[in-house]
Short mmCIF file of C-alpha atoms in Angstrom, two decimals:
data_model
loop_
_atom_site.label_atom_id
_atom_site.label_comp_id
_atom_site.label_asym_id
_atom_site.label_seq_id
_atom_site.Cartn_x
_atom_site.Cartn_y
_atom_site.Cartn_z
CA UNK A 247 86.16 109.82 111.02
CA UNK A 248 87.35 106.24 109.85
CA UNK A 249 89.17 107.38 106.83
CA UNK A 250 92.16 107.16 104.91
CA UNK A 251 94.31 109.49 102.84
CA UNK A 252 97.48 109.90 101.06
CA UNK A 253 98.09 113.68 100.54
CA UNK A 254 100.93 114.50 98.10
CA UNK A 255 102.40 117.79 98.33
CA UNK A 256 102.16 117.12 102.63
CA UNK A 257 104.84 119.60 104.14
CA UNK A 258 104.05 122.54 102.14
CA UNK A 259 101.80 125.41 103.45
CA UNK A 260 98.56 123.97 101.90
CA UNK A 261 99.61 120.28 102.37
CA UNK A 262 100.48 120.53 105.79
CA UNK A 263 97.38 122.37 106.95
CA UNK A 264 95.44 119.83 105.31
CA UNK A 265 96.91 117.05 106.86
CA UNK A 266 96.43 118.84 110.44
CA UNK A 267 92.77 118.93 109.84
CA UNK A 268 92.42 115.81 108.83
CA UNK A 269 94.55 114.11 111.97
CA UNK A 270 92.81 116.08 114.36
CA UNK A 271 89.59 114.50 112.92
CA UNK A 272 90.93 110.71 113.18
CA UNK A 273 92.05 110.18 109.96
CA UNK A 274 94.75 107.95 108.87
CA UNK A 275 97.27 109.37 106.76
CA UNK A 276 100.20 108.53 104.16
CA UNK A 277 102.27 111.65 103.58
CA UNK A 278 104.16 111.84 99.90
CA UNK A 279 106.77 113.99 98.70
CA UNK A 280 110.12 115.06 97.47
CA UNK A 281 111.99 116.26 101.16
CA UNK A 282 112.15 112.95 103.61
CA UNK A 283 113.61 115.23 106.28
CA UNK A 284 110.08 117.71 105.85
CA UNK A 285 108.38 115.08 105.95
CA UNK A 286 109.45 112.86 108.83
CA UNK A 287 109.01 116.13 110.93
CA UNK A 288 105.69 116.76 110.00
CA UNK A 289 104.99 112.26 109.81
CA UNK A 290 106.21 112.14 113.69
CA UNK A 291 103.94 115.24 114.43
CA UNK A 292 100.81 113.70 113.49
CA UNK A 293 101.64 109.97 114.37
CA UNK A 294 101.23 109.12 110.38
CA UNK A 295 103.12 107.08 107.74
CA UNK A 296 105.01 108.94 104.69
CA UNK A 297 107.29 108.57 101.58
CA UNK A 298 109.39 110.00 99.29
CA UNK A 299 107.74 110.45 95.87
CA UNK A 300 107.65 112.69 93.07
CA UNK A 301 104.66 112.96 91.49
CA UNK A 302 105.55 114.78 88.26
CA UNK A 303 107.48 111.10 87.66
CA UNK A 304 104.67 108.22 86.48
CA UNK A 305 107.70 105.82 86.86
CA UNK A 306 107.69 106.50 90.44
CA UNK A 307 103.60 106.86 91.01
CA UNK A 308 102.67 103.59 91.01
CA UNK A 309 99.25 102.66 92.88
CA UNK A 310 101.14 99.15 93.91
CA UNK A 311 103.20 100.51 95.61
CA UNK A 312 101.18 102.87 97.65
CA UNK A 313 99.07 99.62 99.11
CA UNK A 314 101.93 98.29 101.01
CA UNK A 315 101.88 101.22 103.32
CA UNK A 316 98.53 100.70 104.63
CA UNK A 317 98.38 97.10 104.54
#
């Protein structure tokens, strides 16, 4: 697997599961959320990028600005 994803919601139960499957399959990922430390736990686990985001806020959810992390 070639792919790419960003997964929102990453450190929770759901989100973190998913992003284990999907690492252990090849995939590149971009981990978003609200909790940086959560995240950088779970980001240095799986080797993959991540930032601080809240979703429920379209100020903050801009596509723009999720290119520059896999460029």
């Amino acid at each position: 697997m070639s792919n790419s994803y960003v997964v929102f919601g990453a450190y929770g139960g759901v989100g973190s599961a998913l992003c284990r499957r999907l690492a252990n399959k090849g995939a590149a990922l971009l981990l978003a959320g609200r909790d940086e430390v959560r995240l950088a736990s779970l980001a240095a686990e799986l080797c993959a990028k991540f930032f601080t985001l809240d979703a429920t806020s379209l100020r903050q959810v801009d596509s723009r600005h999720l290119t520059f992390y896999f460029v």
